[in-house]
CSV table of C-alpha atoms in Angstrom, one decimal:
chain,number,residue,atom,x,y,z
J,1,MET,CA,150.2,83.9,-1.7
J,2,ASP,CA,151.4,80.8,-3.5
J,3,LEU,CA,151.1,81.1,-7.3
J,4,GLU,CA,151.0,78.2,-9.7
J,5,TYR,CA,154.0,77.9,-12.1
J,6,VAL,CA,152.8,77.8,-15.7
J,7,ARG,CA,154.6,77.0,-18.9
J,8,CYS,CA,154.2,79.4,-21.9
J,9,ASN,CA,150.6,79.2,-23.1
J,10,LEU,CA,151.7,79.7,-26.7
J,11,CYS,CA,154.5,77.2,-27.2
J,12,GLY,CA,154.7,75.2,-24.0
J,13,ALA,CA,158.3,76.0,-23.2
J,14,ASP,CA,159.3,76.6,-19.6
J,15,GLU,CA,162.4,78.8,-20.0
J,16,THR,CA,161.6,82.5,-19.2
J,17,GLN,CA,163.5,85.7,-18.7
J,18,LEU,CA,162.3,88.2,-16.1
J,19,VAL,CA,161.0,91.4,-17.7
J,20,TYR,CA,159.6,93.2,-14.6
J,21,PRO,CA,159.9,91.9,-11.1
J,22,SER,CA,156.8,91.6,-9.0
J,23,THR,CA,155.7,94.7,-7.0
J,24,LEU,CA,153.8,92.6,-4.6
J,25,ASP,CA,155.0,91.1,-1.3
J,26,LYS,CA,154.3,87.4,-0.6
J,27,LYS,CA,151.5,88.3,1.8
J,28,THR,CA,149.4,90.3,-0.6
J,29,HIS,CA,146.2,88.8,-1.8
J,30,LEU,CA,144.6,90.6,-4.7
J,31,ARG,CA,140.9,90.9,-5.2
J,32,VAL,CA,139.3,90.0,-8.6
J,33,GLU,CA,139.0,93.8,-9.2
J,34,ALA,CA,142.8,94.0,-9.5
J,35,TYR,CA,142.6,92.3,-12.9
J,36,HIS,CA,140.2,94.8,-14.5
J,37,CYS,CA,141.8,97.1,-17.1
J,38,THR,CA,141.3,100.0,-14.7
J,39,ASN,CA,141.6,99.4,-11.0
J,40,TYR,CA,142.6,100.6,-7.5
J,41,GLY,CA,146.1,99.0,-7.7
J,42,TYR,CA,147.6,100.7,-10.8
J,43,GLY,CA,151.2,99.7,-11.0
J,44,VAL,CA,150.9,96.6,-8.8
J,45,HIS,CA,151.6,93.3,-10.5
J,46,HIS,CA,153.0,89.9,-10.3
J,47,ALA,CA,156.4,89.1,-12.0
J,48,ILE,CA,156.2,89.6,-15.8
J,49,VAL,CA,158.3,87.2,-17.9
J,50,ARG,CA,159.2,86.6,-21.5
J,51,CYS,CA,159.3,83.1,-23.0
J,52,GLN,CA,162.8,82.4,-24.3
J,53,ASN,CA,161.4,80.2,-27.1
J,54,CYS,CA,158.6,82.2,-28.7
J,55,GLY,CA,158.8,85.7,-27.0
J,56,LEU,CA,155.4,85.7,-25.4
J,57,VAL,CA,155.2,88.1,-22.5
J,58,TYR,CA,153.0,86.9,-19.6
J,59,ALA,CA,152.6,87.1,-15.8
């Protein structure tokens, strides 16, 4: 699955530090239910990064 690169939503910077690598392989397609607060895919996520400018953590 090709994801869209996004800048930090808080400050607009594009320099990030990887906090947690993705646990998905590139062929995995998540259903909308995967983004609920409780779901079938607990522990499965995209890469989680921290903005080097403001510290916001996002996926």
